[in-house]
PDB file of C-alpha atoms in Angstrom:
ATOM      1  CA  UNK A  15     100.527  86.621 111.269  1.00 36.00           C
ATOM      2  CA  UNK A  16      99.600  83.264 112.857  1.00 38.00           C
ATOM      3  CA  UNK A  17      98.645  85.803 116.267  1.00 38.00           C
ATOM      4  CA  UNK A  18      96.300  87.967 114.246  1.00 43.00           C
ATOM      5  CA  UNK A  19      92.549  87.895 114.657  1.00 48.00           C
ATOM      6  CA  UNK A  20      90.739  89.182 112.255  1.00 53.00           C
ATOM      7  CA  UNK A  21      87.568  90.577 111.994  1.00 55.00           C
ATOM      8  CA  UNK A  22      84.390  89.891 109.555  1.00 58.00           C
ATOM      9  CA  UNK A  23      83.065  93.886 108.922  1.00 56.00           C
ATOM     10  CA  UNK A  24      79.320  94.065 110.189  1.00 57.00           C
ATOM     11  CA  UNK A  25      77.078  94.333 107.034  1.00 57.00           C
ATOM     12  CA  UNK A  26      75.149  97.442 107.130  1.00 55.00           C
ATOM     13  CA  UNK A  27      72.896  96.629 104.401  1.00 57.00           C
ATOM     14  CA  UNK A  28      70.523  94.165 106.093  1.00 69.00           C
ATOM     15  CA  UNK A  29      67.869  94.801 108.783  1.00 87.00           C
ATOM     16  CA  UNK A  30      68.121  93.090 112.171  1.00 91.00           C
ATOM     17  CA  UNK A  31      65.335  90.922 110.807  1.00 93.00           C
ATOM     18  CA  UNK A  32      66.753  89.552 107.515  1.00 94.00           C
ATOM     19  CA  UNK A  33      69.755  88.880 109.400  1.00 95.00           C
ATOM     20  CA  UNK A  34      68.091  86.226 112.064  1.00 96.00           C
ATOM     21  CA  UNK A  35      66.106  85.033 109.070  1.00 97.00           C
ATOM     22  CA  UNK A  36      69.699  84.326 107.406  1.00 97.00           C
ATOM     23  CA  UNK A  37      71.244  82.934 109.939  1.00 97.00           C
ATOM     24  CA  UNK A  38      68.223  80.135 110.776  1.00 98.00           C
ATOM     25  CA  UNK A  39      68.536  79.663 107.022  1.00 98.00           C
ATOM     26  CA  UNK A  40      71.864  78.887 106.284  1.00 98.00           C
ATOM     27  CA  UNK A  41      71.866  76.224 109.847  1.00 97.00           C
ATOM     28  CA  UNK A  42      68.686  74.228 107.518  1.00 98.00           C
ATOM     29  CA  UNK A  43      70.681  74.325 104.711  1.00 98.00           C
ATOM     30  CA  UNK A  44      74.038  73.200 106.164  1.00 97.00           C
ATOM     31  CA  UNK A  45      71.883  70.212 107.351  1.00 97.00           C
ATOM     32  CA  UNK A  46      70.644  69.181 103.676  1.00 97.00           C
ATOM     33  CA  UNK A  47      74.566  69.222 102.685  1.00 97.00           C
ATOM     34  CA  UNK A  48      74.323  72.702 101.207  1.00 98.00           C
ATOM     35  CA  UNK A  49      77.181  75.455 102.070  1.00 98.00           C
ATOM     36  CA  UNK A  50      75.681  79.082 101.766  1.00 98.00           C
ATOM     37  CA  UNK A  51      76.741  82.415 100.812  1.00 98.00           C
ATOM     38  CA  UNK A  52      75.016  85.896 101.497  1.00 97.00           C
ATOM     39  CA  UNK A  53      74.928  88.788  99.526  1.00 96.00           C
ATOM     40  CA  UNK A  54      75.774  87.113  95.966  1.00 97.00           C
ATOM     41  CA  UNK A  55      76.028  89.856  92.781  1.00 95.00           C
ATOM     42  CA  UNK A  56      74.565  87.910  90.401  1.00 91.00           C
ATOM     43  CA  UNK A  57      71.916  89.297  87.409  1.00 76.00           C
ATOM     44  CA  UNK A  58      72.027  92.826  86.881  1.00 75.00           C
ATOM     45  CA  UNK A  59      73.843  94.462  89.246  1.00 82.00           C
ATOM     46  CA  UNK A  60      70.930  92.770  92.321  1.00 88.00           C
ATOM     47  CA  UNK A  61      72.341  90.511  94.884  1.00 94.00           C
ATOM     48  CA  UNK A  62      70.857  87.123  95.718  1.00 96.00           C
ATOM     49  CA  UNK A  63      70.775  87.143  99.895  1.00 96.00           C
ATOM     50  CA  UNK A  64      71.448  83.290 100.002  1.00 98.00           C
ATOM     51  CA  UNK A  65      73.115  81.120  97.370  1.00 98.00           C
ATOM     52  CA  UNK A  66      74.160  77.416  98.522  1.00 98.00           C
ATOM     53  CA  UNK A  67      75.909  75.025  96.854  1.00 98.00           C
ATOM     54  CA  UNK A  68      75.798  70.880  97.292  1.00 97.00           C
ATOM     55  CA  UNK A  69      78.199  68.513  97.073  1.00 96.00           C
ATOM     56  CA  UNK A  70      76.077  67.748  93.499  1.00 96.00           C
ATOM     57  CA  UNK A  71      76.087  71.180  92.079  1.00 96.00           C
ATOM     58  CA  UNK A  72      72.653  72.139  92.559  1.00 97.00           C
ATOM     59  CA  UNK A  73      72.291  75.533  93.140  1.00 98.00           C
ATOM     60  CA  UNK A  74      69.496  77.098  95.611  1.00 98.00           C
ATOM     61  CA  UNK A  75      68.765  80.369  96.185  1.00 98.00           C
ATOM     62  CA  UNK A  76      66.868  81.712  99.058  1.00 98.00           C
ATOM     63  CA  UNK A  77      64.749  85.637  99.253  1.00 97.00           C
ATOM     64  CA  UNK A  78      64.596  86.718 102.480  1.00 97.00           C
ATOM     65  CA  UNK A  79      61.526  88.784 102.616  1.00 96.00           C
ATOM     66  CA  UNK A  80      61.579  90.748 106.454  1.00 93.00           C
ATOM     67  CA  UNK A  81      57.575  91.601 106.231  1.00 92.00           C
ATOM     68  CA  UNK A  82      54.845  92.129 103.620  1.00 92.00           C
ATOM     69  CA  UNK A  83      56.235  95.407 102.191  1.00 92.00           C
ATOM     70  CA  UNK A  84      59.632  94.334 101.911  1.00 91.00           C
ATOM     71  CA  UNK A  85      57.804  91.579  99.568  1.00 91.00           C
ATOM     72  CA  UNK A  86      55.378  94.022  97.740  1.00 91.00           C
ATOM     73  CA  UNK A  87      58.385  96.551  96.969  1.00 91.00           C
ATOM     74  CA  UNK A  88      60.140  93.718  95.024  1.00 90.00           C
ATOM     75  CA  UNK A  89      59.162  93.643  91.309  1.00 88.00           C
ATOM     76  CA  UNK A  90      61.965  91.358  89.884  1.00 89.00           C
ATOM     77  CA  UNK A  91      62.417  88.551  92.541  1.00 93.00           C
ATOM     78  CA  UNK A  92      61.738  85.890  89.369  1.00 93.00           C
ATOM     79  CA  UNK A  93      65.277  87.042  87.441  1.00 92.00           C
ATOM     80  CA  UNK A  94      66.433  84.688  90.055  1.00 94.00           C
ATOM     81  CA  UNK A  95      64.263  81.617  88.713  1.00 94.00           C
ATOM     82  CA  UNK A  96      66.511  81.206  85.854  1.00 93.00           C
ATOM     83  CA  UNK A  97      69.689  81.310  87.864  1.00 94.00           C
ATOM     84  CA  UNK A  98      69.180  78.231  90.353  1.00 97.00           C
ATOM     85  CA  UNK A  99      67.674  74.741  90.608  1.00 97.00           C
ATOM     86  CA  UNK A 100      65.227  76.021  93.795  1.00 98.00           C
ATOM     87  CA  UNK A 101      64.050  79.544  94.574  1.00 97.00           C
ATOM     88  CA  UNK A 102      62.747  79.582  97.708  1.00 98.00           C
ATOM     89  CA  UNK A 103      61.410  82.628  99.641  1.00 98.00           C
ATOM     90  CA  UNK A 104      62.253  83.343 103.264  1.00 98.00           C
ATOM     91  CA  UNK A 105      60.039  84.578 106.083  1.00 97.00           C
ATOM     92  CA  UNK A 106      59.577  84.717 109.545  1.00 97.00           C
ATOM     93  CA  UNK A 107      56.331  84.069 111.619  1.00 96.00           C
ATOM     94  CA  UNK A 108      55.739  87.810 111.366  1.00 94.00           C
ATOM     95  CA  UNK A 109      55.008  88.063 108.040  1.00 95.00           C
ATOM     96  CA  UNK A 110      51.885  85.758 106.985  1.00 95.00           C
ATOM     97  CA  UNK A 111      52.751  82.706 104.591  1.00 96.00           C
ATOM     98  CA  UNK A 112      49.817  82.940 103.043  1.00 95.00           C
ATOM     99  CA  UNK A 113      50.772  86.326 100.596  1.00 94.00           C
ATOM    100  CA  UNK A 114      54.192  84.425  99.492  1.00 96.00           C
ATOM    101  CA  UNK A 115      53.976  83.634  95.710  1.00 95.00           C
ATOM    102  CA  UNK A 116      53.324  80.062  95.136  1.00 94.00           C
ATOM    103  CA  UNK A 117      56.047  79.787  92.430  1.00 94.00           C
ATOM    104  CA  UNK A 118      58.742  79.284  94.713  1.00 97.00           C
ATOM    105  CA  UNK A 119      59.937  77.346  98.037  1.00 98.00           C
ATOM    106  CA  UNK A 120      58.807  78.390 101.759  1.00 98.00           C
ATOM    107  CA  UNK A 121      60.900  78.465 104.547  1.00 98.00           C
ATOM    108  CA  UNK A 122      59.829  79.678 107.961  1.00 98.00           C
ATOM    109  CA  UNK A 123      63.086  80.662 109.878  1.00 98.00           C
ATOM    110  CA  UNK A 124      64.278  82.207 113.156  1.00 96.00           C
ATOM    111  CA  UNK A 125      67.419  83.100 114.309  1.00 95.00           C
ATOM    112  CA  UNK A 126      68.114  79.533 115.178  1.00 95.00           C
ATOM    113  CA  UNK A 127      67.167  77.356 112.664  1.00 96.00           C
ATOM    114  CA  UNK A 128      63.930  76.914 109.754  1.00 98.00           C
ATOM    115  CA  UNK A 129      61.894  75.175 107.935  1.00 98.00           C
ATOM    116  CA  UNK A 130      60.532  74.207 104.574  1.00 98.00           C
ATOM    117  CA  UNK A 131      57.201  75.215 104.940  1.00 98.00           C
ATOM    118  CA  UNK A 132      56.600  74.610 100.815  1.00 97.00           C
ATOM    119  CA  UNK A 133      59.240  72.825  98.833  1.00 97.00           C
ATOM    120  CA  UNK A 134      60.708  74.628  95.649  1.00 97.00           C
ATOM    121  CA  UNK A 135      59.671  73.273  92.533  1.00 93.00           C
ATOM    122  CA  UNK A 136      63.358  71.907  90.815  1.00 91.00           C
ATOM    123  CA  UNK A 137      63.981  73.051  87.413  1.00 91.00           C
ATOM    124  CA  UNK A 138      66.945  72.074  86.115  1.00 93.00           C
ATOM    125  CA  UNK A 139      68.882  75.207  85.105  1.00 95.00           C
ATOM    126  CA  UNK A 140      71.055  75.284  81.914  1.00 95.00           C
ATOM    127  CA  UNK A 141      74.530  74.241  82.596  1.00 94.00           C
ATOM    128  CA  UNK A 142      76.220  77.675  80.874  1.00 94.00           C
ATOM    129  CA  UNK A 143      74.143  79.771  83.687  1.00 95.00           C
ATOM    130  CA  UNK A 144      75.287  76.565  86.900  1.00 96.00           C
ATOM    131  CA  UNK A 145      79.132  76.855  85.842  1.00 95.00           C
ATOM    132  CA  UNK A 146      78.596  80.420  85.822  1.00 95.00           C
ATOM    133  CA  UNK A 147      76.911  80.897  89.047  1.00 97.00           C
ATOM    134  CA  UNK A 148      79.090  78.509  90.722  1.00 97.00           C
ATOM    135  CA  UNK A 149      82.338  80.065  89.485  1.00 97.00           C
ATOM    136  CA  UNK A 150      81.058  83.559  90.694  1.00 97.00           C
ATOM    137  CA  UNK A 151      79.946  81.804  94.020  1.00 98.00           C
ATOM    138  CA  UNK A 152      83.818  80.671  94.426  1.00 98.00           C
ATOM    139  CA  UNK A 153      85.569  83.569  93.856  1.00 98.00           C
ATOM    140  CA  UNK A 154      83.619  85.642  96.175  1.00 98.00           C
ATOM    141  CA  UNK A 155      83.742  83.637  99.019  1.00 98.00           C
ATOM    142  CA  UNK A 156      87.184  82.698  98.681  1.00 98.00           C
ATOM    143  CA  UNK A 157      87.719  86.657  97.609  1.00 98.00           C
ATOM    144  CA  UNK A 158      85.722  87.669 100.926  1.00 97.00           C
ATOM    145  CA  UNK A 159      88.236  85.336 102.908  1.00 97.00           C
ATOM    146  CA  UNK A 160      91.297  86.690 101.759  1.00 97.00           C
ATOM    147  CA  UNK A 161      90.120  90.086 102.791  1.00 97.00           C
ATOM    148  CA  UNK A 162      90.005  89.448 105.735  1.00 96.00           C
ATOM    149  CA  UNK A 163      93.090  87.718 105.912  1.00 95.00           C
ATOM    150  CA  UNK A 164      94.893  90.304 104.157  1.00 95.00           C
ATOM    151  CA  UNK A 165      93.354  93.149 103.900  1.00 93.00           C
ATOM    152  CA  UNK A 166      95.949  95.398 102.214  1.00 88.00           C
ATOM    153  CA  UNK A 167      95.992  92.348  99.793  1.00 85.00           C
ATOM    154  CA  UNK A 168      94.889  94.318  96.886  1.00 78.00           C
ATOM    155  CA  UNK A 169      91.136  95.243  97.217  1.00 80.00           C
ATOM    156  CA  UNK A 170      89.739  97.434  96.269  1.00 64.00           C
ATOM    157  CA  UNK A 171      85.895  96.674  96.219  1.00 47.00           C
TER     158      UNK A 171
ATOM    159  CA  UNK B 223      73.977  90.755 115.384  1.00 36.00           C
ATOM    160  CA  UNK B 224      74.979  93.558 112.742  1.00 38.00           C
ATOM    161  CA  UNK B 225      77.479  94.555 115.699  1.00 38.00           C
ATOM    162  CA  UNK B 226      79.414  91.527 115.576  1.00 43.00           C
ATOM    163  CA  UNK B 227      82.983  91.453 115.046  1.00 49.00           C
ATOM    164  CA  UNK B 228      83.932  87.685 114.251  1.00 53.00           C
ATOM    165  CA  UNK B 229      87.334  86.647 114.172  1.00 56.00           C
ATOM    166  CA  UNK B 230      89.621  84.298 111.845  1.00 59.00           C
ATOM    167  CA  UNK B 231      91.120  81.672 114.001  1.00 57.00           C
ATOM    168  CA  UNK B 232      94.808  81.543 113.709  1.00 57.00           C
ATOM    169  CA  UNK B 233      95.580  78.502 111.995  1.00 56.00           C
ATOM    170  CA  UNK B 234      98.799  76.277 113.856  1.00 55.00           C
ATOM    171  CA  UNK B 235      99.550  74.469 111.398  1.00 57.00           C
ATOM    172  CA  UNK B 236     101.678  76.157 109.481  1.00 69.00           C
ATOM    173  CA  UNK B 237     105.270  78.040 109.982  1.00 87.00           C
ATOM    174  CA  UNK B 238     105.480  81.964 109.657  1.00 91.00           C
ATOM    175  CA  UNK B 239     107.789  81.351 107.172  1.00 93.00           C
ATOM    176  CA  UNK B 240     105.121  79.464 104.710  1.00 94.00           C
ATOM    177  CA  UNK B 241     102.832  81.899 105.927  1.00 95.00           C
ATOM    178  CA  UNK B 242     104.452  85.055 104.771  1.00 96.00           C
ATOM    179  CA  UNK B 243     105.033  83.150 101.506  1.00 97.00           C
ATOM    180  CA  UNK B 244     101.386  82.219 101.499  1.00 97.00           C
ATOM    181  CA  UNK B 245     100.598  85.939 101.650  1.00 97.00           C
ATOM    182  CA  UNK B 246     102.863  87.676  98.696  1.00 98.00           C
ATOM    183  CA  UNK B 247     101.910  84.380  96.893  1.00 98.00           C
ATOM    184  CA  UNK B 248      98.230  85.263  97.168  1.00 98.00           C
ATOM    185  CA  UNK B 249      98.248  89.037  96.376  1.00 97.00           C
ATOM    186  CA  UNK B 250     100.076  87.850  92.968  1.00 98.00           C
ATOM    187  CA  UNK B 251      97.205  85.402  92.220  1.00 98.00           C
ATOM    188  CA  UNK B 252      94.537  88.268  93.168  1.00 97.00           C
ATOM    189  CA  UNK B 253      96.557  90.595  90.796  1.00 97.00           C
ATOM    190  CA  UNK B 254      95.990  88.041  87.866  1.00 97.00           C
ATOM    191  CA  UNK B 255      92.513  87.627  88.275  1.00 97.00           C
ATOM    192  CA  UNK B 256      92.648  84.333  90.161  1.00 98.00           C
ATOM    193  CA  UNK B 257      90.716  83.867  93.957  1.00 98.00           C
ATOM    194  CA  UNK B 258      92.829  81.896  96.432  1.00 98.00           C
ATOM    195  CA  UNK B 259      91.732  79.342  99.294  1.00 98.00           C
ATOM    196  CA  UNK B 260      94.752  77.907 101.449  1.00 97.00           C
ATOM    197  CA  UNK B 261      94.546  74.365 102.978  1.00 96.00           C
ATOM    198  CA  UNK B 262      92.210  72.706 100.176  1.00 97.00           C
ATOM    199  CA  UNK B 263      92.232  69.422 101.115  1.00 95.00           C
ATOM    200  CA  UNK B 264      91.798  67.216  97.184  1.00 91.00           C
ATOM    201  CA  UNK B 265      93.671  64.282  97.507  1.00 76.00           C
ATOM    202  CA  UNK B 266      94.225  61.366  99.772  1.00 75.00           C
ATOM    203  CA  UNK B 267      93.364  63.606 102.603  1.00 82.00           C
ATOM    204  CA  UNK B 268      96.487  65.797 101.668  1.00 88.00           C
ATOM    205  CA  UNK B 269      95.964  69.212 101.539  1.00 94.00           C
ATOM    206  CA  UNK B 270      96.805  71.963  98.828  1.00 96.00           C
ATOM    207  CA  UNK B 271      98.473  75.013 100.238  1.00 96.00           C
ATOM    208  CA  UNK B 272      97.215  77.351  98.001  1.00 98.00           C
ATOM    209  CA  UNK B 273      94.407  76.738  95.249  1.00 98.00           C
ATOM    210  CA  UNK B 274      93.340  79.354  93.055  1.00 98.00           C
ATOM    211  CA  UNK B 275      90.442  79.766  90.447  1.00 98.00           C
ATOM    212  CA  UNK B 276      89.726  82.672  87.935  1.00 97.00           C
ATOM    213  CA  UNK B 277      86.942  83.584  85.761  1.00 96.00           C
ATOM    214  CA  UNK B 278      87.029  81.130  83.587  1.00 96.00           C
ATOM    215  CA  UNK B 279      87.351  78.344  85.749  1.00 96.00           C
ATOM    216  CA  UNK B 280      91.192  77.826  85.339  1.00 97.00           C
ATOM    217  CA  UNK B 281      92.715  75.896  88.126  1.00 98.00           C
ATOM    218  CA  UNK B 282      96.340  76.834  89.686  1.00 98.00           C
ATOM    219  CA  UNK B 283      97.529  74.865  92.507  1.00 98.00           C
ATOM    220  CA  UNK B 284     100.673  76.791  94.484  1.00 98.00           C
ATOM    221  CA  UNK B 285     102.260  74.147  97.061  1.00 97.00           C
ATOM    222  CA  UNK B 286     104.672  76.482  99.749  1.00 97.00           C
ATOM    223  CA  UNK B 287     107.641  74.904 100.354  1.00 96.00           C
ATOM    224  CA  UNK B 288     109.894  76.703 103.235  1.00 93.00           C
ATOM    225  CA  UNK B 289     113.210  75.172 103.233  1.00 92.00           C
ATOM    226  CA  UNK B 290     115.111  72.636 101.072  1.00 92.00           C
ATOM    227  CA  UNK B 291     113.821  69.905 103.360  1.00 92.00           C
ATOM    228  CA  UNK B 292     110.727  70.881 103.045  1.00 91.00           C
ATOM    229  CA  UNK B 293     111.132  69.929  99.162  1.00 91.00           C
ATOM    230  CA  UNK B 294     112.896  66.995 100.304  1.00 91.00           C
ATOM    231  CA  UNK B 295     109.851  65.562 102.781  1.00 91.00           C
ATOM    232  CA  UNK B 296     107.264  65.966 100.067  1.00 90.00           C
ATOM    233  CA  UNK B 297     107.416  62.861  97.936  1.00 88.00           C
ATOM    234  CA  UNK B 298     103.496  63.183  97.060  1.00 89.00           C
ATOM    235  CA  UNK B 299     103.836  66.450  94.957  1.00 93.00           C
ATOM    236  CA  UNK B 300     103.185  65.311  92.122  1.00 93.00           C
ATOM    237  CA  UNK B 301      99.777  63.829  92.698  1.00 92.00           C
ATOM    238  CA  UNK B 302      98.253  67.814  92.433  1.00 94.00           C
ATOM    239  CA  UNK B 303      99.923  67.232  89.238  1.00 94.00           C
ATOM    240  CA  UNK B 304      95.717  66.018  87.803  1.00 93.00           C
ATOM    241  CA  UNK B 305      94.218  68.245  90.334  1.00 94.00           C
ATOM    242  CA  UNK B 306      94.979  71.701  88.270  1.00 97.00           C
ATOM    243  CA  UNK B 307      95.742  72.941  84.917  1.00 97.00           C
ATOM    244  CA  UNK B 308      99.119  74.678  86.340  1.00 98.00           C
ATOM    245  CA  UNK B 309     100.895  73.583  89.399  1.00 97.00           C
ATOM    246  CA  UNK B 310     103.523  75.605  91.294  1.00 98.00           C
ATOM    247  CA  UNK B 311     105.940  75.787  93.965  1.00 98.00           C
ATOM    248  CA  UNK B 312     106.587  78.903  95.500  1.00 98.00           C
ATOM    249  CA  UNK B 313     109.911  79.801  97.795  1.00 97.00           C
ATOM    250  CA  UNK B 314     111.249  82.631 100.002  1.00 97.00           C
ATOM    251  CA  UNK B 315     114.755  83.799  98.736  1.00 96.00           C
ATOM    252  CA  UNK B 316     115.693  82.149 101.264  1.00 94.00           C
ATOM    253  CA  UNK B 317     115.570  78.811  99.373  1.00 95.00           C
ATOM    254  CA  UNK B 318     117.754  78.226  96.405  1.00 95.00           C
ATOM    255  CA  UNK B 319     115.166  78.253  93.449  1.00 96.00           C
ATOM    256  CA  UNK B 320     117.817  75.570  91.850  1.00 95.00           C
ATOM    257  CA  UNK B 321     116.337  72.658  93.215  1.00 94.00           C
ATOM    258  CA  UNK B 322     112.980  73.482  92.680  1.00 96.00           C
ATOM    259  CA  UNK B 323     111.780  70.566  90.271  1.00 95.00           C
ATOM    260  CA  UNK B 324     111.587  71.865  86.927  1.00 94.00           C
ATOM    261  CA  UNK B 325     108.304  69.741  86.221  1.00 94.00           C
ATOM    262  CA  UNK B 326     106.215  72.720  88.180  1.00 97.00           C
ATOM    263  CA  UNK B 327     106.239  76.532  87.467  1.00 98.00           C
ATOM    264  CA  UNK B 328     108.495  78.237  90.400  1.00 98.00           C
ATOM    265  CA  UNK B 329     107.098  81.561  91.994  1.00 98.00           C
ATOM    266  CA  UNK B 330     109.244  83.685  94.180  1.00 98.00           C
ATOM    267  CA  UNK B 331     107.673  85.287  97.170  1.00 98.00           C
ATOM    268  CA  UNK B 332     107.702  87.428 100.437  1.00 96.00           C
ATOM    269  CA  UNK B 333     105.144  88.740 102.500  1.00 95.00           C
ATOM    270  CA  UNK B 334     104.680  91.991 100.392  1.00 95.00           C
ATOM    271  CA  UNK B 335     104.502  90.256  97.120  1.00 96.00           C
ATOM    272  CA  UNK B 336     105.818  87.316  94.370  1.00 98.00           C
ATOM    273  CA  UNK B 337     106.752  87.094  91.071  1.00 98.00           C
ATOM    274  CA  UNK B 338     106.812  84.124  88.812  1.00 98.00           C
ATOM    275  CA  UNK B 339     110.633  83.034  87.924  1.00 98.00           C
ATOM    276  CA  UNK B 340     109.388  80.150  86.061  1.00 97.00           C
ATOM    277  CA  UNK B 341     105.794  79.889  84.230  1.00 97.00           C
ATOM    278  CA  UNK B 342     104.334  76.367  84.832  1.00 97.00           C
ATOM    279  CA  UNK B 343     103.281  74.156  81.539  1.00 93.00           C
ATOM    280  CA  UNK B 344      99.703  74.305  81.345  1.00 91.00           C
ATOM    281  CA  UNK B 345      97.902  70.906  80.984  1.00 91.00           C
ATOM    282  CA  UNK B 346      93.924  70.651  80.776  1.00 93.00           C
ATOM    283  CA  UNK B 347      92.733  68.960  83.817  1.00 95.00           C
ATOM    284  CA  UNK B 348      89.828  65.806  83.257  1.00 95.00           C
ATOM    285  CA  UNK B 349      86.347  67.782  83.265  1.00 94.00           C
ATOM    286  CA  UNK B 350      85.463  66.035  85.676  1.00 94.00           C
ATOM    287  CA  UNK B 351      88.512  67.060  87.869  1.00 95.00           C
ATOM    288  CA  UNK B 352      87.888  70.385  87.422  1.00 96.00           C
ATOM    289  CA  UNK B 353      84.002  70.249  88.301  1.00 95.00           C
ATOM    290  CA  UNK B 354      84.877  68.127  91.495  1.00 95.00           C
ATOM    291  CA  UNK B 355      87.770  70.791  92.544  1.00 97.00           C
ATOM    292  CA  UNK B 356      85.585  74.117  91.829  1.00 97.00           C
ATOM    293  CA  UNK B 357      82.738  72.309  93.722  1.00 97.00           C
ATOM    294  CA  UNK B 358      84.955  71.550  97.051  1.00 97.00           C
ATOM    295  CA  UNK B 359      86.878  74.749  96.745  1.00 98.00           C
ATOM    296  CA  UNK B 360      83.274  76.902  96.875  1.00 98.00           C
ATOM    297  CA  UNK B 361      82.260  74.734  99.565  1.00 98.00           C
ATOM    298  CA  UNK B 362      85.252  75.052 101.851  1.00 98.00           C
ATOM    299  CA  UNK B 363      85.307  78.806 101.130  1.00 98.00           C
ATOM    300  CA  UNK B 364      81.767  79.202 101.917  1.00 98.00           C
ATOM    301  CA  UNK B 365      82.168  77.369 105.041  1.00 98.00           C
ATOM    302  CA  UNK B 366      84.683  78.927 106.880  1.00 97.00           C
ATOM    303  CA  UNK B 367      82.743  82.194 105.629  1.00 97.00           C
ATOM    304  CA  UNK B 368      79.664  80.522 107.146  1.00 97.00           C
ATOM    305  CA  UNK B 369      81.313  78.982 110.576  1.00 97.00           C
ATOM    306  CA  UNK B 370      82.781  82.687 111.484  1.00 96.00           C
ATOM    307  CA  UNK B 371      79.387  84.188 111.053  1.00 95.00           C
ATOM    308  CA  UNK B 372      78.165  81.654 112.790  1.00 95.00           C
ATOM    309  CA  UNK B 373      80.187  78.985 114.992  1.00 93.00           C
ATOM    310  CA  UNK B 374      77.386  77.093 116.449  1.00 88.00           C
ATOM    311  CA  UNK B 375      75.629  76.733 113.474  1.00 85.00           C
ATOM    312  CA  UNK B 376      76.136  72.925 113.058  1.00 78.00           C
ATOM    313  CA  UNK B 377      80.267  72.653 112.491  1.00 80.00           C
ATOM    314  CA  UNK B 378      81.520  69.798 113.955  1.00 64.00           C
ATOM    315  CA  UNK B 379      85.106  69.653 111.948  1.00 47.00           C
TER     316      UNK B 379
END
């Protein structure tokens, strides 16, 4: 075992686009002391693309929105309000800032870093819904890690 | 990106023997509804071997020992003890499961599987314990998630 290398399986679901936008994401939020996960089931069945985690608790999540449409085609992106301290949606310079909804966060992003164009308003969300989110956030990542480290281990998701 | 095929460094610092243990130790913890991290560093810089977390935020801590002097070495044991709500050791059958102290539950392992000679007393870890461990064990998890996607993106340790 010690030899092995193991691989992380390319994630089909995301466009090129959302996946530069994640990746200059989750470098601005390693540097505010926030880890990050993609790809969180959280509230009905949808999947928050970033969730991240400080050394505090507080819970962000980020919307990465690849162009105008991809924005326009989502109906439900305020579920997530309730489930964080900060929403924040994510663009890049393609799409124009000025058609994101004002109730959340702004970040600007390429493929090697962001920024906070708007801040997120903070609402403190209720502690039931944090312990929940936060337990669900460390079981998949340390689920997704085990996978890969042994991945006859017993999954079958 | 999408194409990517990132790769889980092997890690030197442990033998194949706690390794294979590590591994049937882990599949046992997934089969009971708990998510496993190895190397959680909690106390004094020490490291747990194995930390687990379920559902509902229980906390098992599963230190490997490989040999009888491995036991023997480890006079810090039982500072996990506070860290969890059950603490283990877990052994190859190569290790006589006699002097195992009888203070921590006792799982039996190899690299295909483990089963649990002797349950562990429970004892409710501080609240504030427990919040503190959850928070660094979804950090570190989301890190190393977030370092093999990305390994320049601002990892220095």
């Amino acid at each position: 075992m010690p030899g092995d290398r193991l691989a992380l399986p390319p994630d089909g679901r995301q466009s090129e686009t959302a996946l530069t936008i994640a990746r200059g994401v989750r470098r601005l939020l390693r540097a505010r002391g926030f880890s990050s996960l993609t790809e969180l089931p959280l509230v009905d069945g949808r999947r928050a693309d970033i969730v991240a985690v400080n050394g505090e608790g507080e819970v962000l999540i980020v919307e990465i929105k690849s162009s105008a449409a991809d924005l326009r085609a989502d109906r439900k992106w305020r579920d997530y309000l309730a489930a964080c301290d900060r929403l924040y949606f994510a663009i890049s310079a393609a799409t124009p800032a000025a058609i994101m909804p004002a109730e959340a966060g702004l970040i600007l992003a390429d493929a090697y870093g962001a920024e906070v164009l708007r801040e997120a308003d903070p609402r403190r969300m209720a502690s039931a819904t944090r312990r929940a989110v936060l337990l669900r956030f460390a079981q998949a990542a340390a689920d997704r890690l085990h996978r890969l480290a042994d991945p006859s281990g017993g999954f079958d998701v």
